[in-house]
Coordinates of C-alpha atoms and ligand atoms in Angstrom, one line a residue:
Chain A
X241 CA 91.0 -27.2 -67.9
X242 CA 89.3 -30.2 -67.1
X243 CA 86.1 -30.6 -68.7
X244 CA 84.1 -33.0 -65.5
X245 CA 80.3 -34.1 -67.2
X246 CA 78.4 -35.2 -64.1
X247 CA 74.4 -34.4 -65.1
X248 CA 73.9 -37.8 -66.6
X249 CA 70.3 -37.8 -65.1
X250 CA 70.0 -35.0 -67.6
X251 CA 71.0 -37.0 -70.2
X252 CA 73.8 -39.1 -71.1
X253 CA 75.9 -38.6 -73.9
X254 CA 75.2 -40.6 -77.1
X255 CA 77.8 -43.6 -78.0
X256 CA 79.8 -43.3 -81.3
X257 CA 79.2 -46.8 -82.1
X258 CA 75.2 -45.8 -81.8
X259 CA 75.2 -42.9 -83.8
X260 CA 77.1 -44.7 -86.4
X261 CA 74.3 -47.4 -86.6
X262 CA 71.9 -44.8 -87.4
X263 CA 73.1 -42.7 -89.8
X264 CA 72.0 -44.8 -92.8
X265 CA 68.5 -44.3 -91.8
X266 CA 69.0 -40.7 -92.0
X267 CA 70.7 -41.5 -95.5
X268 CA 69.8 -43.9 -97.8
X269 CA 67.3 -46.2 -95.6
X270 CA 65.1 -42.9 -95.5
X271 CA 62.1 -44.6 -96.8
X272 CA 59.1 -45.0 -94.6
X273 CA 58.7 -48.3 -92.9
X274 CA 54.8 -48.7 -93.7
X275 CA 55.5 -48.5 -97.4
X276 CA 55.3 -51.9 -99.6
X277 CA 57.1 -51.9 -102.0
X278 CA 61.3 -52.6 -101.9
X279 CA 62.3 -49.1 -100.0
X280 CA 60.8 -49.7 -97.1
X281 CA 62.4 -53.4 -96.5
X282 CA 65.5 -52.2 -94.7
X283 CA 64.1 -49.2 -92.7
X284 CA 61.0 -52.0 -91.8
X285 CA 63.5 -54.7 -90.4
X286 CA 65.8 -51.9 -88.8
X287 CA 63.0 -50.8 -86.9
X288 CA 61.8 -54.4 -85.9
X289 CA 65.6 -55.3 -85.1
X290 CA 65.3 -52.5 -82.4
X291 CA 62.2 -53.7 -80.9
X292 CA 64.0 -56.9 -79.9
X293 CA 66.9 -55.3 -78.9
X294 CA 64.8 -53.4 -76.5
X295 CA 62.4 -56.1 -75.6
X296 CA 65.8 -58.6 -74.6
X297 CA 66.9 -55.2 -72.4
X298 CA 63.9 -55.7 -70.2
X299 CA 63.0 -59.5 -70.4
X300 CA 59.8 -58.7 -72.7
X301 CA 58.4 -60.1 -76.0
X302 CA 59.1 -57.6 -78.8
X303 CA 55.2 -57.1 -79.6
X304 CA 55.0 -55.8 -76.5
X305 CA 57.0 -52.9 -77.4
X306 CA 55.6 -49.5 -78.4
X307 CA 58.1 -47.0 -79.4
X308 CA 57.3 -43.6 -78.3
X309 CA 59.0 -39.6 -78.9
X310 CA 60.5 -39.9 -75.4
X311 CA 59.9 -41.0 -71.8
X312 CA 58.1 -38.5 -71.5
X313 CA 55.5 -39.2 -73.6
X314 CA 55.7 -42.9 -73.0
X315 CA 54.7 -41.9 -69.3
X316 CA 51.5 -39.5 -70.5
X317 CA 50.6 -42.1 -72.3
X318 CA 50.6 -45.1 -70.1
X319 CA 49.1 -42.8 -67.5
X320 CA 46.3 -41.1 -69.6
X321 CA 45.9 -44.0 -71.7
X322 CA 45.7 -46.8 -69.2
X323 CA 43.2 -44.9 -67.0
X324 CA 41.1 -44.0 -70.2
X325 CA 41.0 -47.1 -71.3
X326 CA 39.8 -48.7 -68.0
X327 CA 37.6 -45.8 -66.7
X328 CA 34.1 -48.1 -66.9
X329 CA 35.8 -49.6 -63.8
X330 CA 36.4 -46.7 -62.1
X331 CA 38.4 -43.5 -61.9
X332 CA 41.0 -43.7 -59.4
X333 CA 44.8 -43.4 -60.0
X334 CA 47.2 -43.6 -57.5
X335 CA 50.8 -42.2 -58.0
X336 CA 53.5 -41.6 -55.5
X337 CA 55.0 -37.6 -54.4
X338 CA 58.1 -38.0 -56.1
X339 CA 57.1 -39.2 -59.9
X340 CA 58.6 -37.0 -62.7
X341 CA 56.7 -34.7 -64.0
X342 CA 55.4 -36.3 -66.8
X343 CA 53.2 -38.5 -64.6
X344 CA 52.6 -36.1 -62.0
X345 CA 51.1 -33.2 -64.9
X346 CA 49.4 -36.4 -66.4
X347 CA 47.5 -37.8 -63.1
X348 CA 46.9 -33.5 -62.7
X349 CA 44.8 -34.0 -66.5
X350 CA 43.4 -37.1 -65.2
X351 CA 41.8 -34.9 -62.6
X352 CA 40.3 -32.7 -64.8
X353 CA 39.2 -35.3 -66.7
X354 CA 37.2 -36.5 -63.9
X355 CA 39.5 -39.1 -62.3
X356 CA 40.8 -39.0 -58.2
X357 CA 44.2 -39.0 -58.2
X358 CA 46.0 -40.1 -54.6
X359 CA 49.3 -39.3 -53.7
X360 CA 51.5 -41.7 -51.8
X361 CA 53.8 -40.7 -49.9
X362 CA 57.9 -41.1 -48.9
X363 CA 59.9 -41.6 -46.1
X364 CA 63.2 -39.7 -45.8
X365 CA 65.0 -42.1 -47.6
X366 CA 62.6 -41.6 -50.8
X367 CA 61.1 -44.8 -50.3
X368 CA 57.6 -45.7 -50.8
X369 CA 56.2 -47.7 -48.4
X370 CA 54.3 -51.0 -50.1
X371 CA 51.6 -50.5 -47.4
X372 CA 50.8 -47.1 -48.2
X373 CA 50.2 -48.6 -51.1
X374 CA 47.7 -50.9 -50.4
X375 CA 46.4 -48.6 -47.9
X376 CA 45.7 -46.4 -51.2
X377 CA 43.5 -48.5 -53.0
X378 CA 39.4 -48.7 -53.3
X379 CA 37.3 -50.5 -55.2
X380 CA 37.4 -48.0 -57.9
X381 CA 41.3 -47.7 -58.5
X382 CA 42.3 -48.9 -62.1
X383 CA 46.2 -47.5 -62.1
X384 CA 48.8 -47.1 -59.6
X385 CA 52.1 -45.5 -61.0
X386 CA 55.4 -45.8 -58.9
X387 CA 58.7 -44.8 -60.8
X388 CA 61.3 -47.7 -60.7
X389 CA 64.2 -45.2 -59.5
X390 CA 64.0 -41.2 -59.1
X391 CA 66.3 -39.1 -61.0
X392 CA 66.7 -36.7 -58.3
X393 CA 67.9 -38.6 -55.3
X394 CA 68.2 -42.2 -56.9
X395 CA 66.1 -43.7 -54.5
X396 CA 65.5 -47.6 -56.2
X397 CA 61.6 -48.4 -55.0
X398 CA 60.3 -52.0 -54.4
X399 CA 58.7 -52.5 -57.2
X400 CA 58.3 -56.3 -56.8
X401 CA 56.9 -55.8 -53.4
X402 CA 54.1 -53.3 -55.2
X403 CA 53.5 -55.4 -57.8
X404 CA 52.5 -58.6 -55.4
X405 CA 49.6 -55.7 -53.8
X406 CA 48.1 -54.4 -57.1
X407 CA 48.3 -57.9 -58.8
X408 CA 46.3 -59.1 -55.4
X409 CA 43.2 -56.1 -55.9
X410 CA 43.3 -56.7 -60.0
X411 CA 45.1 -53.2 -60.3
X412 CA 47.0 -52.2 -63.2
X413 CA 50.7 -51.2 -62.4
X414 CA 53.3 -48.6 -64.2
X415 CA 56.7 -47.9 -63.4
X416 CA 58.8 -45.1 -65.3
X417 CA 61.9 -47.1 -66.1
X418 CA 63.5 -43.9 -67.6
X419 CA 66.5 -43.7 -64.9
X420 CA 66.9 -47.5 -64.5
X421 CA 66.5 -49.6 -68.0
X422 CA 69.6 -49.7 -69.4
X423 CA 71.2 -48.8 -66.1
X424 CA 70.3 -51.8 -63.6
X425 CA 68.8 -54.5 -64.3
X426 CA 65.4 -54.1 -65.6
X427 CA 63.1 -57.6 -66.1
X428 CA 59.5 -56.7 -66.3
X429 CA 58.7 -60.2 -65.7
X430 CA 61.0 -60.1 -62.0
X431 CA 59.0 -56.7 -61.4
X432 CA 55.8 -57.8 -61.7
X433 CA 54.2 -54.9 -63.9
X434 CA 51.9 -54.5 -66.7
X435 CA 53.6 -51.2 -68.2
X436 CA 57.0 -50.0 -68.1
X437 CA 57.7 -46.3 -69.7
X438 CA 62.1 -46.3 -70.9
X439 CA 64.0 -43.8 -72.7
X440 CA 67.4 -44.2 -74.7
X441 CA 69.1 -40.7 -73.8
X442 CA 69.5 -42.0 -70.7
X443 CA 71.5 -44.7 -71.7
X444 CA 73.8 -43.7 -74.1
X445 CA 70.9 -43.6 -76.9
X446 CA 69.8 -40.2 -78.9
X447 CA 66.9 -38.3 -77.6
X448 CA 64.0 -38.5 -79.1
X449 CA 63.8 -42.2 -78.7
X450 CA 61.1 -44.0 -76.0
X451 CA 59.3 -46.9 -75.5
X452 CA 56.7 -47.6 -73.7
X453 CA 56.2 -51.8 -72.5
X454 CA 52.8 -53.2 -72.4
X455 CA 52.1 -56.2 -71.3
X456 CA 50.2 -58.8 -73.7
X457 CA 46.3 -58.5 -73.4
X458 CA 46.3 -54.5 -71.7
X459 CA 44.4 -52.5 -73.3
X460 CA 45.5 -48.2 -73.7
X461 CA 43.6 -45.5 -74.9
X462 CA 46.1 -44.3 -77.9
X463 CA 47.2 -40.6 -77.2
X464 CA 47.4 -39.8 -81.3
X465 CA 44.8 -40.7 -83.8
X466 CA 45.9 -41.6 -87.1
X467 CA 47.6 -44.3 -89.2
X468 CA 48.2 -48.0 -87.7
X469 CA 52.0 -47.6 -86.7
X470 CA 52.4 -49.6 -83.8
X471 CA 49.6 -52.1 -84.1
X472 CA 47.1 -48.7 -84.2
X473 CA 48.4 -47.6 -80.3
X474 CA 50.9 -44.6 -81.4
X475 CA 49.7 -43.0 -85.0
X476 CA 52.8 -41.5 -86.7
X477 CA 55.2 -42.4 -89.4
X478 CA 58.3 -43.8 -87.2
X479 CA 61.2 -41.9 -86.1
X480 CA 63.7 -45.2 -88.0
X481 CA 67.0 -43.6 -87.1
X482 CA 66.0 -42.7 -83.2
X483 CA 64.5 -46.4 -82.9
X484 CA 67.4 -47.6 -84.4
X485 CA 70.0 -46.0 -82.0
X486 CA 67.3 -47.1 -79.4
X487 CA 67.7 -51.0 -80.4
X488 CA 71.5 -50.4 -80.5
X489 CA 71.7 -48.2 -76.9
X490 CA 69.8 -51.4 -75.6
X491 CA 72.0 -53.8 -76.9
X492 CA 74.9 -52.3 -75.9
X493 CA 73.5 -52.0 -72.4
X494 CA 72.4 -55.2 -72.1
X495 CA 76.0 -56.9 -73.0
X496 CA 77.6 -54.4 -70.8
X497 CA 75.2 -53.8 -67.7
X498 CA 76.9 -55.4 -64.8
X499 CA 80.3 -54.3 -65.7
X500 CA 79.0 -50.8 -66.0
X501 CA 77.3 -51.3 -63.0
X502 CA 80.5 -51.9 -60.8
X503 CA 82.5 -49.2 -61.8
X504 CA 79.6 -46.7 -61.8
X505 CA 79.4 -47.8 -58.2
X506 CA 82.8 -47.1 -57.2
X507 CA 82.8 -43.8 -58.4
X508 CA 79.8 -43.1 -56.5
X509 CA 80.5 -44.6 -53.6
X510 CA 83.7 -42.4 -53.2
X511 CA 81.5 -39.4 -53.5
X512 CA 78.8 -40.2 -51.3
X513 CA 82.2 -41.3 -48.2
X514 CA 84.8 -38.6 -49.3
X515 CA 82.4 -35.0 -49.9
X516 CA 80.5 -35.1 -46.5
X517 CA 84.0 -36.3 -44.9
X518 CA 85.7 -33.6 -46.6
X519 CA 82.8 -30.7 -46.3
X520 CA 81.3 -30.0 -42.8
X521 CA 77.6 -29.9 -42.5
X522 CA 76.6 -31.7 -46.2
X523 CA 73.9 -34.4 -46.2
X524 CA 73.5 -37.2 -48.4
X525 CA 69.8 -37.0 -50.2
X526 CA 67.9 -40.4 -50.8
X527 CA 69.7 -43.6 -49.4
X528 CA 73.4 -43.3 -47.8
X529 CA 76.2 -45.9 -47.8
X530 CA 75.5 -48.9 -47.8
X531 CA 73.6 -47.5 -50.9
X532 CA 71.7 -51.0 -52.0
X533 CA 68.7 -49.1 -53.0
X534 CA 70.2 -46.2 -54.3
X535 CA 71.4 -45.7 -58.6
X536 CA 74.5 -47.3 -59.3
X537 CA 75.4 -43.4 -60.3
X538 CA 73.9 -41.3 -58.3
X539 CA 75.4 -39.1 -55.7
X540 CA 73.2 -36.2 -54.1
X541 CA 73.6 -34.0 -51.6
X542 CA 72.2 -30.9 -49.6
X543 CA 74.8 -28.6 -48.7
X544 CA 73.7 -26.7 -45.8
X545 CA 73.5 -22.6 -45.6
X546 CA 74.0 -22.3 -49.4
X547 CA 72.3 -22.3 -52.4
X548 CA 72.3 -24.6 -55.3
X549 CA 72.7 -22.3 -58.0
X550 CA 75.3 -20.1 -57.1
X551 CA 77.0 -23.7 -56.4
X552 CA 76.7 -24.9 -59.7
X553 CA 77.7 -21.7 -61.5
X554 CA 81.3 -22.3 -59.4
X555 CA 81.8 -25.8 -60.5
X556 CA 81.0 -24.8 -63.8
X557 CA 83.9 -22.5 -64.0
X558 CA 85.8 -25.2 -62.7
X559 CA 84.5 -27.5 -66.0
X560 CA 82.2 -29.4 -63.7
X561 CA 78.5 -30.0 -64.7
X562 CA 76.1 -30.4 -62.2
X563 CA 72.6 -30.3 -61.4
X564 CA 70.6 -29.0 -58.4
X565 CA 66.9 -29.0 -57.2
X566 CA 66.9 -25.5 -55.5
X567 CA 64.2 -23.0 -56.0
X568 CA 66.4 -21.0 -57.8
X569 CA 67.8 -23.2 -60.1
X570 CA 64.4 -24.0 -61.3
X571 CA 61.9 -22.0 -63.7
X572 CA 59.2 -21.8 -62.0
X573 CA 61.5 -20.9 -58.9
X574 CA 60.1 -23.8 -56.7
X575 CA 61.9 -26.2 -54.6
X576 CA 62.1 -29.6 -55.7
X577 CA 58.8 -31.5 -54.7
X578 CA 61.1 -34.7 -54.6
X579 CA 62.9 -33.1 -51.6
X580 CA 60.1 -31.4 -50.2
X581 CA 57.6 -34.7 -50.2
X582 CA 60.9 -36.2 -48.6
X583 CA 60.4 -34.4 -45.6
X584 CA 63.5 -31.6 -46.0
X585 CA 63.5 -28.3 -45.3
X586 CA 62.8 -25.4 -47.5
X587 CA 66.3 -23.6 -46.6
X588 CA 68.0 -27.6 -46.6
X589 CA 66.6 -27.8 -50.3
X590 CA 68.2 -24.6 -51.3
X591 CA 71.7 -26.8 -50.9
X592 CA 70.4 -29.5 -53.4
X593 CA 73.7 -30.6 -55.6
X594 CA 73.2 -33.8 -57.2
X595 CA 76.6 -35.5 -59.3
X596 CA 75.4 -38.5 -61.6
X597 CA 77.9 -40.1 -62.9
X598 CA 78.4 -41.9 -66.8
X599 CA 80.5 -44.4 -68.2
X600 CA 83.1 -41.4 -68.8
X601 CA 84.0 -41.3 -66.0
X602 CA 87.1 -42.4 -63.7
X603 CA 88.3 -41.8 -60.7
X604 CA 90.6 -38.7 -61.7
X605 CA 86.9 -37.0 -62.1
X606 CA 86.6 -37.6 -58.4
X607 CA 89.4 -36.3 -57.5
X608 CA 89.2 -33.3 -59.0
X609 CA 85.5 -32.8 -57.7
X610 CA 86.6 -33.5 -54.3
X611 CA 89.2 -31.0 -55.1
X612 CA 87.3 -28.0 -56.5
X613 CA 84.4 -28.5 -54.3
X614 CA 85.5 -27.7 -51.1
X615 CA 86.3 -24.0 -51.5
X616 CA 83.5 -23.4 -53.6
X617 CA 81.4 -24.1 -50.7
X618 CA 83.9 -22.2 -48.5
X619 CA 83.2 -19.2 -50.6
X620 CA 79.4 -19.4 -50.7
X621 CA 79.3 -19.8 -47.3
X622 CA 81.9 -16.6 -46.3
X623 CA 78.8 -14.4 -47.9
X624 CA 76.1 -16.6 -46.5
X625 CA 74.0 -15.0 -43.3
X626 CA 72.9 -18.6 -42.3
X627 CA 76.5 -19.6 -42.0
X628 CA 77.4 -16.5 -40.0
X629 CA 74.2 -16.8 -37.9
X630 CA 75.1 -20.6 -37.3
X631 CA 79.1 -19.7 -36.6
X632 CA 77.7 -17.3 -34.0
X633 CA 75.1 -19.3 -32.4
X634 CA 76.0 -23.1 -33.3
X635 CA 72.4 -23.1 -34.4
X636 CA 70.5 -23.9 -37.8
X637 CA 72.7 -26.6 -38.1
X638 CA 71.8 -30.3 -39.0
Chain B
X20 CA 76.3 -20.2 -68.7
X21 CA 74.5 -18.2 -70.9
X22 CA 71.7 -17.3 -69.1
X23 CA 73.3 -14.4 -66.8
X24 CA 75.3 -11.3 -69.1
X25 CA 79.1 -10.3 -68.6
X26 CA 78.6 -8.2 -65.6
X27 CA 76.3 -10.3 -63.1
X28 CA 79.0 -13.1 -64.1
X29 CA 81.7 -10.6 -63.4
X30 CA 80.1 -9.4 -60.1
X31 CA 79.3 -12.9 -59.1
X32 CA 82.8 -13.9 -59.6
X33 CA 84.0 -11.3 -58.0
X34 CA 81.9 -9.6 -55.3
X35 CA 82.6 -6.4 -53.8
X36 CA 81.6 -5.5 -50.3
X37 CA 81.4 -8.9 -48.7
X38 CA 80.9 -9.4 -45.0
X39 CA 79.1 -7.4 -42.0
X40 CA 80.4 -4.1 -40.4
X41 CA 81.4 -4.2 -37.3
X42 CA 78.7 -2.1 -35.1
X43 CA 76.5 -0.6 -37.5
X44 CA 74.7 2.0 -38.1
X45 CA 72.3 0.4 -39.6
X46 CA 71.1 -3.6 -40.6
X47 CA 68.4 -4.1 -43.1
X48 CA 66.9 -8.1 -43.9
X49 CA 65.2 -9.2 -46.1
X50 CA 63.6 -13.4 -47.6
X51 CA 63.0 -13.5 -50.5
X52 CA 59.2 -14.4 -50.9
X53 CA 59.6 -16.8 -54.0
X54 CA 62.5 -19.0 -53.5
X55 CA 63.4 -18.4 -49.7
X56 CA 66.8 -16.8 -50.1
X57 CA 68.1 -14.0 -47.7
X58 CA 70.0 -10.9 -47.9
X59 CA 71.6 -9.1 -45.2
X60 CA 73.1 -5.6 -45.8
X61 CA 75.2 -3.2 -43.1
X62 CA 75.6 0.3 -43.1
X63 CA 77.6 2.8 -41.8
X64 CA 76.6 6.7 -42.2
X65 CA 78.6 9.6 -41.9
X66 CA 77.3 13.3 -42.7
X67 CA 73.8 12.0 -44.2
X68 CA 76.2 9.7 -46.7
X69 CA 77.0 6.2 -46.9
X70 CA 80.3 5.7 -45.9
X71 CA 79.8 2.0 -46.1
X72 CA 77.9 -0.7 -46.9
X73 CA 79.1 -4.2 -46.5
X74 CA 76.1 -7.5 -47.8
X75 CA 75.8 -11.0 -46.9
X76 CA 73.7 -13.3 -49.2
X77 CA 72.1 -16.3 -49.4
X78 CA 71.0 -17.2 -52.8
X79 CA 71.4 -17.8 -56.5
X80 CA 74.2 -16.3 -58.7
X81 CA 72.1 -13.2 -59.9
X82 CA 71.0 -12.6 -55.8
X83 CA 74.9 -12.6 -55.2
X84 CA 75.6 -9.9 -58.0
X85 CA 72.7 -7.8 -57.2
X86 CA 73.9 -7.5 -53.7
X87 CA 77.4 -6.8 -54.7
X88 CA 76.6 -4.4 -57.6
X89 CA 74.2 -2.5 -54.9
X90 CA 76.7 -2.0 -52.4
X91 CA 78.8 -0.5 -54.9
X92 CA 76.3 1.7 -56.1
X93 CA 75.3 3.2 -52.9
X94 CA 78.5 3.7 -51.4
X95 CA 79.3 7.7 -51.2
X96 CA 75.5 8.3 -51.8
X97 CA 73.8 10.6 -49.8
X98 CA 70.8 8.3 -47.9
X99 CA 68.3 10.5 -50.1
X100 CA 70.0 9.4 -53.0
X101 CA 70.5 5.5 -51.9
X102 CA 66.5 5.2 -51.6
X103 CA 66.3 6.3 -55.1
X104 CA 68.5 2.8 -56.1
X105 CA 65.4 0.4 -57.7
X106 CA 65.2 -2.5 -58.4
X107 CA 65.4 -2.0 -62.5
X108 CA 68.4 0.7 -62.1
X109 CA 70.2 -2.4 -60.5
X110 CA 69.0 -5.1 -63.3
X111 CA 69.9 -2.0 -65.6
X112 CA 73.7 -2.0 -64.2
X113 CA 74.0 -5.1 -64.7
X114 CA 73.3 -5.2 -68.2
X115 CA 69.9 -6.9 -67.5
X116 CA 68.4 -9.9 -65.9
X117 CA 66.4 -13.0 -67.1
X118 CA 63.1 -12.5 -66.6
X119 CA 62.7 -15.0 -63.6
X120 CA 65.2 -13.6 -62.1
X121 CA 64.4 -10.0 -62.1
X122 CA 63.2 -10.6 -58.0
X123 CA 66.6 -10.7 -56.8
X124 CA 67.5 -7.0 -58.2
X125 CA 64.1 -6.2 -56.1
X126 CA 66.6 -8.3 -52.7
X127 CA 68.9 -5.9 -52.8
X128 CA 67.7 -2.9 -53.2
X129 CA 64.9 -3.4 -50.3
X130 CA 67.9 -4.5 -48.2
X131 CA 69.2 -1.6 -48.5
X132 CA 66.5 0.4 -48.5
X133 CA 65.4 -1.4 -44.5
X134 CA 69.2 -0.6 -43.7
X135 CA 68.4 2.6 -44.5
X136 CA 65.0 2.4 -42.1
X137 CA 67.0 0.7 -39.2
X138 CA 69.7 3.6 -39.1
X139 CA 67.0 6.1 -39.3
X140 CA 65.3 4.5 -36.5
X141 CA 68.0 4.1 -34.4
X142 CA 68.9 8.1 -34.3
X143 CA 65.2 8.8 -33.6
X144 CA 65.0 6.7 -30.6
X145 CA 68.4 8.0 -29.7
X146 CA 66.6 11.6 -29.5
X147 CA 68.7 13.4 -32.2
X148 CA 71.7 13.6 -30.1
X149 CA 73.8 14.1 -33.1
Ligands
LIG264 S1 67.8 -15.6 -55.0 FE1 66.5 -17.3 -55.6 S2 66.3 -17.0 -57.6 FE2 67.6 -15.4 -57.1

């Protein structure tokens, strides 16, 4: 059967040529970068290689460069450890209703920590509105935090826009780059911010591998105490064969970006035309065609009067991978707050299905989505009550 | 998928009892309270016993089994012994359920258990005529 991989907002899978770069640093470059004498030489350079490898992906100097355990941390940390660090100013943060997690948790620590955190909201679309923005900010704000792109309905934000408002009120800005560097073009000097959180499994790097960008002359409150591994900001010996494949998933990226780009973008505009065309009563999530502002891979969707889960076990029979953003699909059995702060319905977010394409894939993978998808959704719906209830009164339809 | 054992992936795959019943004896809804999902099951009654039981479901895979492993377990049961159908028989049957997921086996049998309610009520009001 056809084996169709189409979570790579989960995480993408990592390049040959990448893990074969790192492998001597799990062999015989094992030695530990701080150390003097010879053994540390190659592991040293490797590991300073990387950071300007990473720092060319994003238009930075490689000093500016902190590697981090993942995006996730690199986001707790610019969040905790940018407010922290300028709290004699004041202790306001300001982060939008759609941020991953890891910022959203973090501004939720912040508050116990005795910061304010506000909110901004989205439109439908998932777009922040640069107003509400600058609406958002008093004299005692010292952090706003808007993610670059969102994972969940690939909604591309206007950074540069932000950056012009916070750069006016002496604000410190943070995007989460995790769904876009290595992706799109990423040039923190285009963008306009003073902190930039990336992640290489989700471009074709190993997990385990973040940085986080910081801007010459900003000052962050270090999240672990200990030895002076990256200039004193992130204590640790280095992870040399996950920095490694970082530098190299850069790189690669960076060479290969706009070629990526295009064919990424055909595959996904055929998804976002051909499934609603070929599915009644499905609904693109985050921007439709034209899709300017949307990831070059990204193809979501609510599929009305079913639910997510039951949707993705069928495709997964089929050999498709999926993700959705339904209650059920998730642990703590909540709809997706992305969806939810985007203004949709509870029973519409049940129908989350979200396709993000990688560089695997070709248009026979489309096909054969648009193929298996169809009466998987046929099925669902035959047992579905809304479906009856709308077949017998034309109503709950959007 | 690991997460779900043989049977719910069996009973998901292959659900028995699909659809409504034409007239009814009795209808029995129920939302789910934590994720918002819906089940809907139909009953017919003959002599005390359910002759048949038909489910339509709105939710996640385990919600889907639960439905159709219920309707198969109350068919030919006297009403008596249909209420006696819990939640953890039916997560039993089906070899178990993941923890979070242990609500859905609650869906059906309450389903049920309302069809059961809405038949009942329906003879009273109908004054015992059979
Ligand atoms: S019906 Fe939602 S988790 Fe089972």
């Amino acid at each position: 059967m056809r084996q169709v991989y189409l979570d790579n907002a989960a995480t993408t899978p990592l390049l040959p040529e990448i893990a074969d770069e790192m492998m001597p640093y799990l062999g015989k470059y094992f030695a530990n970068p701080s150390c003097l004498h010879d053994w540390g030489d190659a592991p040293r350079e490797a590991m300073e290689n990387a950071r300007l490898q990473v720092a060319n992906l994003i238009g930075a100097r490689s000093e500016e460069i902190i590697f981090t355990g993942s995006g996730t941390e690199s986001n707790n940390f610019a969040i905790k450890g940018l407010a922290m660090a300028r709290q004699a100013k004041g202790k306001h943060v300001v982060v939008s209703a759609i941020e991953h997690f890891s910022v959203l948790h973090s501004a939720k620590t912040l508050e116990k920590w005795g910061f304010e955190v506000t909110l901004v909201p989205v439109d439908g679309q998932g777009l922040v509105d640069p107003d509400a923005v600058r609406q958002s900010l008093r004299p005692d704000t010292v952090l706003v935090s808007i993610m670059h792109a969102n994972s969940e309905v690939g909604t591309i934000q206007p950074i540069a826009e932000i950056a012009r408002i916070t750069r006016e009120n002496n604000v410190l800005f943070h995007t989460d780059a995790v769904a876009t560097a290595g992706t799109i073009p990423v040039d923190v000097t285009g963008l306009g911010v003073d902190a930039l959180s990336l992640a290489a499994s989700q471009f074709y790097g190993p997990k385990g591998a973040g940085a986080l960008w910081l801007k010459k002359g900003v000052r962050i409150m270090p999240l672990l105490d200990g030895g002076v591994q990256e200039g004193g900001r992130r204590a640790g010996t280095e992870d040399v064969p996950a920095i490694v494949g970082l530098g190299k998933a850069a790189q690669l990226a960076a060479g290969s970006l706009t070629d990526r780009l295009n064919r990424l973008t055909s595959l996904r505009d055929r998804l976002l035309a051909e499934l609603p065309a070929k599915i009644e009563h499905v609904i693109v999530t985050g921007v439709a065609l034209p899709a300017q502002h949307r990831l070059p891979g990204h193809a979501s969707f609510c599929v009305e009067f079913i639910e997510g889960e039951s949707m993705l076990m069928l495709l997964n029979i089929q050999g498709v991978a999926v993700a959705s953003g339904s209650a059920c699909t998730s642990r703590a059995l909540k709809a997706s707050h992305v969806l939810i702060a985007m203004g949709l319905s509870h029973e519409l977010a049940q129908g989350s299905i979200l396709f993000t394409l990688g560089i695997d894939n070709n248009h026979e993978d489309v096909d054969y989505v648009l193929e298996v998808m169809p009466p998987a959704v046929d099925r669902l719906r035959q047992m579905s009550p809304l479906y009856a209830k709308f077949t017998r009164t034309g109503k709950g339809g959007g | 998928m690991p997460i779900y054992s043989e049977k719910v992936m069996e009973h998901f795959m292959h659900p028995r009892n699909v659809g409504e019943i034409e007239n009814p004896d009795g209808v029995g809804n129920v939302g789910n309270p934590v994720c918002g999902d819906m089940m809907s099951f139909y009953i017919k009654v003959k002599d005390n016993r359910l002759e048949d039981v038909k489910f339509k479901t709105f939710g996640c895979g385990a919600a889907i089994a639960v439905s159709s492993i219920v309707s198969e377990m109350a068919i030919g049961r006297t009403l008596d012994e249909a209420r006696n159908i819990t939640a953890q028989l039916v997560a039993d049957e089906l070899e178990g359920l993941p923890k979070n997921k242990f609500h859905c086996s609650n869906l059906g049998a309450e389903a049920l258990n309302n069809a059961i309610d809405d038949y009942l009520e329906k003879k009273k009001k109908q004054g015992g005529e059979e």
